[in-house]
CSV table of C-alpha atoms and ligand atoms in Angstrom, one decimal:
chain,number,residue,atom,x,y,z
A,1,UNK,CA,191.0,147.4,32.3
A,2,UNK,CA,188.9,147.4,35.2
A,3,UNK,CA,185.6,148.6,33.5
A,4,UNK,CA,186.0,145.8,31.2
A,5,UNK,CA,186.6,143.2,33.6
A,6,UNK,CA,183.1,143.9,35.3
A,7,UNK,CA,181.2,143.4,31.7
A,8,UNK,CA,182.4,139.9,31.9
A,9,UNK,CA,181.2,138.8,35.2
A,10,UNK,CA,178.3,136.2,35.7
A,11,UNK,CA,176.4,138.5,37.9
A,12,UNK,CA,176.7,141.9,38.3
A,13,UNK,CA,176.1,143.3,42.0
A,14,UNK,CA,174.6,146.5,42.7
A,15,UNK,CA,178.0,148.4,43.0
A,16,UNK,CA,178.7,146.8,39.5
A,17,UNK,CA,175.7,148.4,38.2
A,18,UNK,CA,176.3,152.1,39.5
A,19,UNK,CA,179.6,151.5,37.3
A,20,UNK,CA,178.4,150.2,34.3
A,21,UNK,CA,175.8,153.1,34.6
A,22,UNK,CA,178.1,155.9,34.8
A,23,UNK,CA,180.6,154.0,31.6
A,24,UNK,CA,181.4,156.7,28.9
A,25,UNK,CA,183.5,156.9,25.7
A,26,UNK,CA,185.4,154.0,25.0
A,27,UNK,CA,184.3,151.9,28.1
A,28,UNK,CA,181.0,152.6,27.4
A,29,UNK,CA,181.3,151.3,23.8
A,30,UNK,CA,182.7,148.0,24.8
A,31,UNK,CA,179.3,147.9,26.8
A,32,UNK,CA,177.6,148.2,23.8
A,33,UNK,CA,179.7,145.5,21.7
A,34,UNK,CA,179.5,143.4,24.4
A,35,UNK,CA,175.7,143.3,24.6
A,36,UNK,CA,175.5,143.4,20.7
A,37,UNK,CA,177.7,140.1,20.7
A,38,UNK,CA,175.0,138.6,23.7
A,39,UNK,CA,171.8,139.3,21.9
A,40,UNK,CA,173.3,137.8,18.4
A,41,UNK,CA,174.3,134.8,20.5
A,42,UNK,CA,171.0,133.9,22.4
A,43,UNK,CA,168.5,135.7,20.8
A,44,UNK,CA,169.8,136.1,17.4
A,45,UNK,CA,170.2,139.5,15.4
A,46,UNK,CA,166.5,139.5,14.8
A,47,UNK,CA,163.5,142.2,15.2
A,48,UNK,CA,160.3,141.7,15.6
A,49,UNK,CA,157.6,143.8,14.5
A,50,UNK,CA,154.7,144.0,17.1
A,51,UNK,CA,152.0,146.6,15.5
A,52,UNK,CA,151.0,149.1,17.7
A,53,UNK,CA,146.8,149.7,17.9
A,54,UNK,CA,146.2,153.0,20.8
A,55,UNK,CA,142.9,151.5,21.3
A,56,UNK,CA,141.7,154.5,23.4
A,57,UNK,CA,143.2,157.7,25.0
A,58,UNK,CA,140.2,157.4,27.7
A,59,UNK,CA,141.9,157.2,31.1
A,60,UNK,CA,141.2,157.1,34.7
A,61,UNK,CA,144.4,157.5,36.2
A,62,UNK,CA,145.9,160.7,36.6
A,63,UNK,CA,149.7,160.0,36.9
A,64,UNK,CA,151.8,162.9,37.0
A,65,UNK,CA,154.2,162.3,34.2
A,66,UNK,CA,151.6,161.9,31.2
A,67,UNK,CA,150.3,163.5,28.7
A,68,UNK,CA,146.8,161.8,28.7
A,69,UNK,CA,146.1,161.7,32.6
A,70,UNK,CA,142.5,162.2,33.0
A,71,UNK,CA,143.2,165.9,34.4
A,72,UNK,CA,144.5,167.2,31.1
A,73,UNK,CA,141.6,168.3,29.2
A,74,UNK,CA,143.4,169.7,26.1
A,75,UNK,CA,142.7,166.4,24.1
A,76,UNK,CA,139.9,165.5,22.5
A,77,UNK,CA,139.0,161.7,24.5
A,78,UNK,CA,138.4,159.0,21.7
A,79,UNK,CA,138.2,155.1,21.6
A,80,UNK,CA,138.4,153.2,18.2
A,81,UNK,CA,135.3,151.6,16.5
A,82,UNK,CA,135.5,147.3,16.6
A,83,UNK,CA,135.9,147.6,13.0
A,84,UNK,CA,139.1,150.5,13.3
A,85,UNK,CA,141.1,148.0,15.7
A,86,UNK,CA,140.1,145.1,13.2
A,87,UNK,CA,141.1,147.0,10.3
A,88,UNK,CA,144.6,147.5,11.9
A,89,UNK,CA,145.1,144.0,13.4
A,90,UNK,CA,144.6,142.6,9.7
A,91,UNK,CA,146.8,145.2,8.2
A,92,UNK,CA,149.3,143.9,10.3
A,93,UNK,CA,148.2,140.2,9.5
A,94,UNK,CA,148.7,141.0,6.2
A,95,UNK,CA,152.1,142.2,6.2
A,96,UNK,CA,153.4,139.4,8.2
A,97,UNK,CA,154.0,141.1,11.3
A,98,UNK,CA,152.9,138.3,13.7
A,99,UNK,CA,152.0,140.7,16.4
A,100,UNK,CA,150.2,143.3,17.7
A,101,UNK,CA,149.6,145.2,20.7
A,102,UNK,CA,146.6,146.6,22.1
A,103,UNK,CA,147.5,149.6,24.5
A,104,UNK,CA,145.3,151.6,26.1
A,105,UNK,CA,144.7,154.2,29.0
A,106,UNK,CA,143.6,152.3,32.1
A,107,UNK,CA,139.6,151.9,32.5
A,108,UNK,CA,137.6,149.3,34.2
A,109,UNK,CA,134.1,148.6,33.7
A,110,UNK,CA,132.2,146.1,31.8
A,111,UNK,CA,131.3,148.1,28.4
A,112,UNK,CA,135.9,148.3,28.1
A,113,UNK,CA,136.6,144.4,29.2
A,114,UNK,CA,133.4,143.2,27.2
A,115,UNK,CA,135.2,145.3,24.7
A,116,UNK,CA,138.7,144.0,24.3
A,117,UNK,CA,137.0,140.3,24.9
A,118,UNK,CA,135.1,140.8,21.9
A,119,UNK,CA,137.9,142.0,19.5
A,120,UNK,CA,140.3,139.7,20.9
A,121,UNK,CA,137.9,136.6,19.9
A,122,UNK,CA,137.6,138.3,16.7
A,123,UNK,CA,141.1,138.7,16.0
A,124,UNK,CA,141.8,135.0,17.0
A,125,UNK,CA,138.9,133.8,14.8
A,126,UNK,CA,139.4,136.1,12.1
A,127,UNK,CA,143.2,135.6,11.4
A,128,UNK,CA,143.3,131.7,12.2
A,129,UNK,CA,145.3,132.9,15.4
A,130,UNK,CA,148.0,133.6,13.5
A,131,UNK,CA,148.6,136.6,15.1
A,132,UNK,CA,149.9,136.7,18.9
A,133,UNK,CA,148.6,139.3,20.8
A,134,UNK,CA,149.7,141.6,23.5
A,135,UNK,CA,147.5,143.6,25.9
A,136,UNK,CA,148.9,146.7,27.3
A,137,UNK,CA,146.3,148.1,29.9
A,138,UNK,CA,146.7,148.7,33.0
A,139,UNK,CA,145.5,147.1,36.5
A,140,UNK,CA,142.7,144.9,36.1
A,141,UNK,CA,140.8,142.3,38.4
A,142,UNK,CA,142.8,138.6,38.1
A,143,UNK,CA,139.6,137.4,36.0
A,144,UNK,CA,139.8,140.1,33.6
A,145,UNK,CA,143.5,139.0,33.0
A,146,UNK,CA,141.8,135.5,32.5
A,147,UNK,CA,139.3,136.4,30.5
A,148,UNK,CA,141.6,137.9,28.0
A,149,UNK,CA,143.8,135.2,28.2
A,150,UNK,CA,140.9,132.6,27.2
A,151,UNK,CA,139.6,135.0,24.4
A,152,UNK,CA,142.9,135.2,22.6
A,153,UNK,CA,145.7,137.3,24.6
A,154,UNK,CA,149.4,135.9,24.9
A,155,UNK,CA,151.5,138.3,26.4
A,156,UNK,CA,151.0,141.8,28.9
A,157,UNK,CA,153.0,144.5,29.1
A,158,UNK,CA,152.2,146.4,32.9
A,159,UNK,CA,155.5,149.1,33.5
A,160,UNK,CA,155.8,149.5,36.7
A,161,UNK,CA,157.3,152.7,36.0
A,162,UNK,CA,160.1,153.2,39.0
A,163,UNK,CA,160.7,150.3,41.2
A,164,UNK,CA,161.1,152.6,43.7
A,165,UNK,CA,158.2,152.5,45.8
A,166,UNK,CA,159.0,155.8,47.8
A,167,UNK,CA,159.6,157.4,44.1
A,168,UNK,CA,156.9,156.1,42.9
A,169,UNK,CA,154.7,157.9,45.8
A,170,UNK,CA,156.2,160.9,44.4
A,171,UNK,CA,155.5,160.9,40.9
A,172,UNK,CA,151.4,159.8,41.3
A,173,UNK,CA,148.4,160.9,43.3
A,174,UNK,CA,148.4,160.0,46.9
A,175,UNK,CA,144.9,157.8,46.6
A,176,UNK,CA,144.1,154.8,46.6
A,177,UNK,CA,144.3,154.5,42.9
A,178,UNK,CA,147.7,155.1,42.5
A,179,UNK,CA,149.1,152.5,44.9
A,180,UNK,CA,152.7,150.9,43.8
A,181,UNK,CA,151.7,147.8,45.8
A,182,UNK,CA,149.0,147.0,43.7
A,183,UNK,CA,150.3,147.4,40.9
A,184,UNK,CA,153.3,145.6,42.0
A,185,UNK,CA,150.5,142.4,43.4
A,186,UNK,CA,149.0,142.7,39.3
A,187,UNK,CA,152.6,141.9,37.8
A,188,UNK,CA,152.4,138.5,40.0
A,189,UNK,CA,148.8,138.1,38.8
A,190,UNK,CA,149.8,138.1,35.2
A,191,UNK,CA,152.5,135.8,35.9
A,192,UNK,CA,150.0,133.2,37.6
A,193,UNK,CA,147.7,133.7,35.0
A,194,UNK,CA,149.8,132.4,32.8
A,195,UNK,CA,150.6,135.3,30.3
A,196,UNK,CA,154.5,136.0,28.9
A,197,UNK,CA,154.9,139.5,31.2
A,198,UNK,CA,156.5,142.6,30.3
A,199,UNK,CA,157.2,145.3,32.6
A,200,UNK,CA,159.5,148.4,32.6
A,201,UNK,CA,161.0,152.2,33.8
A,202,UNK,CA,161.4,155.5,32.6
A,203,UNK,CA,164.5,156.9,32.6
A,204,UNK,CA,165.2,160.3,33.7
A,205,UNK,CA,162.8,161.5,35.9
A,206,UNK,CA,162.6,164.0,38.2
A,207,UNK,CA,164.1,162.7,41.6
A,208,UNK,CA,165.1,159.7,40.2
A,209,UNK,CA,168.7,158.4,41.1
A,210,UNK,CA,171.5,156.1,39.4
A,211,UNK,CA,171.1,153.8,42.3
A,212,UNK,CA,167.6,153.7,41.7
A,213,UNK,CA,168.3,152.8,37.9
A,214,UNK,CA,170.5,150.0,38.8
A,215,UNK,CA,167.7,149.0,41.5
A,216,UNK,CA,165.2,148.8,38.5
A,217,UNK,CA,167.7,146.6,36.7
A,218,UNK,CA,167.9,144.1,39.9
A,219,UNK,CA,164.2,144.3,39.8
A,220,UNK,CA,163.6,143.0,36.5
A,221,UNK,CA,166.3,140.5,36.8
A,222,UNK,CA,164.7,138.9,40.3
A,223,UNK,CA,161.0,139.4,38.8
A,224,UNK,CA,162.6,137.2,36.2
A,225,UNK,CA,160.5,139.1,33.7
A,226,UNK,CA,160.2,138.1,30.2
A,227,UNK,CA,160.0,141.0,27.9
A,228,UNK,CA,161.2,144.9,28.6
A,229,UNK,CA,160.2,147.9,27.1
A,230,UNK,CA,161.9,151.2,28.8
A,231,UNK,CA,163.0,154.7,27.3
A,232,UNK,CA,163.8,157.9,28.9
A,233,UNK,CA,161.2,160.3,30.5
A,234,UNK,CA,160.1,163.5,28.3
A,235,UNK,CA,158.5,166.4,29.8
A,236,UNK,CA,155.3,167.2,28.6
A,237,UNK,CA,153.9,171.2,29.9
A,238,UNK,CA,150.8,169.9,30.9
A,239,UNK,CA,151.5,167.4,34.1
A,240,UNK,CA,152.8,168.4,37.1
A,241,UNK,CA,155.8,167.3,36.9
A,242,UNK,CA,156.8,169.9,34.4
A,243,UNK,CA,157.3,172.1,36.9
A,244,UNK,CA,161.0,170.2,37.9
A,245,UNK,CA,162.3,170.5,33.7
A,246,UNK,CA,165.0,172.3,35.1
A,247,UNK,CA,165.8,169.3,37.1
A,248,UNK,CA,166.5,167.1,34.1
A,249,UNK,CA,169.2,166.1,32.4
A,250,UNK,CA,169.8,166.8,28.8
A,251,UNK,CA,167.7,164.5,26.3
A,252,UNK,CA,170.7,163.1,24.9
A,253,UNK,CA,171.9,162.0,28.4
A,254,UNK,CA,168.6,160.7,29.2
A,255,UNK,CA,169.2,159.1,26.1
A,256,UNK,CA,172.1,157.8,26.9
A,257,UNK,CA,171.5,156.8,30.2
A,258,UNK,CA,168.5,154.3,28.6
A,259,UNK,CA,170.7,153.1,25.8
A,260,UNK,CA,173.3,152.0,28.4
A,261,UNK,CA,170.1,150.3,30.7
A,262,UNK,CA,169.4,148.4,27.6
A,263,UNK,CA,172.9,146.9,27.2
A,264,UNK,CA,173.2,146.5,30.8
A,265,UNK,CA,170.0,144.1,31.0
A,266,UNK,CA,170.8,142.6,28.0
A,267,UNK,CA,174.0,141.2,28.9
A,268,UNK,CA,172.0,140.4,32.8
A,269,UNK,CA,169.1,138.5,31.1
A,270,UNK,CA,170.2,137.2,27.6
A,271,UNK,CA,167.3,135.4,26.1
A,272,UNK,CA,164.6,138.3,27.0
A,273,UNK,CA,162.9,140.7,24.5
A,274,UNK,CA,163.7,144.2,25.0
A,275,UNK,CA,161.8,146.8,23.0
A,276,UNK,CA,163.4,149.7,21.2
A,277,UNK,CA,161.0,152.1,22.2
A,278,UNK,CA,159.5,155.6,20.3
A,279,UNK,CA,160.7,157.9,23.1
A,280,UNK,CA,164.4,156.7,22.6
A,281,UNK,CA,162.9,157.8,18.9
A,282,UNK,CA,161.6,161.3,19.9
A,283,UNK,CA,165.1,162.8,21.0
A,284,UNK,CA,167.2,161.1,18.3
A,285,UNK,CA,165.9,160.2,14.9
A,286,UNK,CA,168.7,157.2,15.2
A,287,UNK,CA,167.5,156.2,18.6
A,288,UNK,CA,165.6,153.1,17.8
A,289,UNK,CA,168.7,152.0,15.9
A,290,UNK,CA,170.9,153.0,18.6
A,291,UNK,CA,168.6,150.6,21.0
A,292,UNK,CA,169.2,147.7,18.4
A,293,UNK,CA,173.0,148.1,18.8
A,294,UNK,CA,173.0,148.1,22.2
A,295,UNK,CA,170.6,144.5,22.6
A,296,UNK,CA,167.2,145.2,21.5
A,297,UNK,CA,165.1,143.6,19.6
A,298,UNK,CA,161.8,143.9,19.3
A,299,UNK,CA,159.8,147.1,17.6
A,300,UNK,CA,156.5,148.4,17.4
A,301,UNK,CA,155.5,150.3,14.6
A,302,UNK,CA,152.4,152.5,14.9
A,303,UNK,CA,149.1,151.1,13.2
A,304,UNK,CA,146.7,153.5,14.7
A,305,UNK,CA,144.6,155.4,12.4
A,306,UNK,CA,146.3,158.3,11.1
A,307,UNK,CA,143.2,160.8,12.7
A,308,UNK,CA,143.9,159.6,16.3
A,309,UNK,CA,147.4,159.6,16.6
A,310,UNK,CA,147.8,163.2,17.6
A,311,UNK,CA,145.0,162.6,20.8
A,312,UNK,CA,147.8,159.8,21.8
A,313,UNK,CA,150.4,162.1,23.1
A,314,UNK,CA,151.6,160.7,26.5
A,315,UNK,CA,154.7,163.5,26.1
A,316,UNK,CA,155.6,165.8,23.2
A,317,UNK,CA,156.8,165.7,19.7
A,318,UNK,CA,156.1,162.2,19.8
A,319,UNK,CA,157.7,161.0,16.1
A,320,UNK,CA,155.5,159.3,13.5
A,321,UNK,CA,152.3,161.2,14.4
A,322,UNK,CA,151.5,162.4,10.6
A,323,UNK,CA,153.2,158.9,9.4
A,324,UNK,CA,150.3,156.3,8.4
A,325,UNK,CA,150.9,152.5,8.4
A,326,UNK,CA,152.8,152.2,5.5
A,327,UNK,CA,155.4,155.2,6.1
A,328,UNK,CA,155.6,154.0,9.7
A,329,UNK,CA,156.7,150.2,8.3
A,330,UNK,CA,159.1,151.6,5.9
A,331,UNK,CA,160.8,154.1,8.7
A,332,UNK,CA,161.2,151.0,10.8
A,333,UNK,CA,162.8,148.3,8.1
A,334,UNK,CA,165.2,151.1,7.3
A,335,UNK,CA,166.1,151.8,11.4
A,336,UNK,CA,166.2,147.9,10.9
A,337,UNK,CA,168.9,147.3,8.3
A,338,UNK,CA,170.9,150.2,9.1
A,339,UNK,CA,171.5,148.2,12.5
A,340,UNK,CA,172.2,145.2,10.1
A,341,UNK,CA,169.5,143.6,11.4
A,342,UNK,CA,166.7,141.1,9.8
A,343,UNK,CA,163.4,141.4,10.3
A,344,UNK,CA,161.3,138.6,11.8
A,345,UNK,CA,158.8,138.7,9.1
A,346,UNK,CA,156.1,136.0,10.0
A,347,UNK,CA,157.5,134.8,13.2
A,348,UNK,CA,156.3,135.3,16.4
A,349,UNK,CA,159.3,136.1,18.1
A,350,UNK,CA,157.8,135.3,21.9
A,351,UNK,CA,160.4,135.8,24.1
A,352,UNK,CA,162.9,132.1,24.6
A,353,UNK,CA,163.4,133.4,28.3
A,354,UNK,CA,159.6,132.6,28.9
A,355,UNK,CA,159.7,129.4,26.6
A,356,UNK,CA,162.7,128.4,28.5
A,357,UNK,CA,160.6,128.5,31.8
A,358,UNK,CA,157.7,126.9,31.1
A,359,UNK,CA,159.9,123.8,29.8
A,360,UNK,CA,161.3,124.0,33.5
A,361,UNK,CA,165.3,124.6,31.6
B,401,5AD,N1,157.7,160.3,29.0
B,401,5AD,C1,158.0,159.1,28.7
B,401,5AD,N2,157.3,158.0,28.9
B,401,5AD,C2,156.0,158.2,29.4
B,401,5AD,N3,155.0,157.4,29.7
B,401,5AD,C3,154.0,158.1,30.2
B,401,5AD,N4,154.3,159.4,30.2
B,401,5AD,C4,155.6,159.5,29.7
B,401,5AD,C5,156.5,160.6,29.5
B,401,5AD,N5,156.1,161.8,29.8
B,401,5AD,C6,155.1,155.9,29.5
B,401,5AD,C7,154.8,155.2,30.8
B,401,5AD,C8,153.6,154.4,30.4
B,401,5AD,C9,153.8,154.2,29.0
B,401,5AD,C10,152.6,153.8,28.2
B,401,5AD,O1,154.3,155.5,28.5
B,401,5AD,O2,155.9,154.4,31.2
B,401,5AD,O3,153.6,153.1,31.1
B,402,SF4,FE1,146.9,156.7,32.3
B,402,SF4,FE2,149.1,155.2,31.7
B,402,SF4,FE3,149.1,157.8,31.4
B,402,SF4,FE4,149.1,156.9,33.9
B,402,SF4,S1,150.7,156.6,32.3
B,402,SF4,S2,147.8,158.6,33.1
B,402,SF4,S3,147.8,155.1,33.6
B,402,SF4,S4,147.8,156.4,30.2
């Protein structure tokens, strides 16, 4: 079978990937057992558990996709005490997930990096640095990046939403602020620094293409990133993009179309972590399972206080959002063994792509 003879090539070209993109039925299922049988080979048939902390819904960006941009003023702006964001780091401690993240919208300024410096000493010192930590937010100068790393910071997630720069013009502000090349220089910051970088698309967009899909692919694979966390685009009636909903495709193809991406960089970089992420969640309640099946293996249940987690709404009917930390953790194991997965209790599951590196393999 043709279809089945590109899934077995070393390298997959660009004409490869508008294929593999546009596999359906049983094709497309051999796509999925074939990056099922990669990530049990190299990365093992593991999850992770990275706990989740929305540290603030405070943003200064104004992208036109989300839910929180700092034009929206429907939601009540909130930032978690020091002792909320410790609470939930040693709740996570506790229950042996090894990791947590610290996401946040983007804001610069000394009273939010003295901020994050300060818990992330706390943490480390608090937890034996037991725990690894991720930071998820946004552009910030190179010695804010080292600061963090110093104070207890392993690993950063920065999307870089559409590796399309002409797209990307199109889905943000036209300032200064909003700049793909920028944000594009901070992912080779993080690199230098010396952090394990995560980056990563949404899937479905307005405008967006299949060629520009399999570009984002190719992008991830020469950025020789580390860790990927992706999931289809949801509309949300209070951005501008909303206007183009009749543009979309149906949730279950976009869906689809990010379960396939999965699988397709799975197979393309085999030793990477790849997130199962909550929007894949939102449209299906198997989608986080689905993710697992087709090569990911890392998830991140919510630990943000239960009163917050409605102000945290980047797009709608976001799941989990009445779910405290306890319901959230039981959801997941069960999305876990359903896949007939393990869970990666007590392990820090960094990713063996950036281990790999660093030992010059
Ligand atoms: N749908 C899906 N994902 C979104 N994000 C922001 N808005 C949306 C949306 N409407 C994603 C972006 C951002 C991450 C935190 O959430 O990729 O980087
Ligand atoms: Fe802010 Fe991130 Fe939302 Fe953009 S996507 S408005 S930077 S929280």
């Amino acid at each position: 079978m043709q279809n089945a003879g590109i899934i077995e090539k070393e390298h997959f070209t660009k004409e490869d990937l508008l294929i593999l993109l546009s596999l359906q039925g049983e094709d497309l299922q051999m796509l999925y057992d074939k990056a099922l049988a990669v990530k049990a080979q190299y990365v093992g048939r593991k999850v992770y558990f990275r706990g989740l902390i929305e540290y603030s819904n405070l943003c200064s960006k104004n992208c036109y996709y989300c839910g929180i941009r700092c034009r929206n003023k429907k939601y009540a702006r909130y930032t978690l005490t020091d002792e909320e964001v410790i609470e939930a780091a040693l709740y996570a401690h506790r229950n042996r997930f090894a990791s947590i993240v610290i996401q946040s919208g983007e804001q610069t300024g000394n009273k939010f990096t003295d901020a994050i410096e300060r818990l992330l000493k706390e943490i480390s010192r608090l937890t034996n640095k037991e725990l690894h930590i991720t930071l998820s937010l946004g552009e910030q100068s190179e010695e804010t990046y080292r600061r963090w790393l110093e104070a207890g910071a392993q690993r950063y997630l920065l999307r870089i939403e559409v590796s399309n720069p002409g797209l990307y013009k199109k889905l943000h502000p036209g300032d200064n602020h909003h700049l793909y090349s920028e944000r594009l220089g901070k992912l080779h910051i993080l690199r230098k620094t010396g952090y394990m970088v995560g980056t990563g698309v949404m899937i479905g967009l307005p405008f967006q293409t299949t060629g520009d899909l399999a570009d984002d692919l190719v992008f991830f694979r020469d950025f020789d990133v580390d860790m990927v966390g992706m999931g289809p685009y949801i509309e949300h009636e209070d951005t501008p993009l909303y206007e183009y909903r009749d543009q979309l495709l149906p949730l279950e193809d976009r869906l689809e179309l990010s379960l396939k991406m999965v699988a397709i960089l799975r197979i393309m970089m085999k030793d990477i972590n790849i997130a199962a992420t909550t929007a894949m969640q939102t449209i299906d309640p198997h989608g986080r399972e689905r993710a697992l099946l087709a090569g990911a293996n890392v998830m991140m249940p919510n630990l943000t206080p239960l009163k917050y987690k409605q102000e945290y709404l980047l797009y709608k009917n976001k799941p989990g959002t009445q779910d405290d930390a306890e319901k959230t953790k039981a959801v997941m194991e069960q999305n876990i063994l359903a896949a007939g997965d393990e869970i990666g209790y007590g392990e820090w599951g960094d990713p063996r792509h950036f281990k790999k590196r660093n030992a010059g393999m």
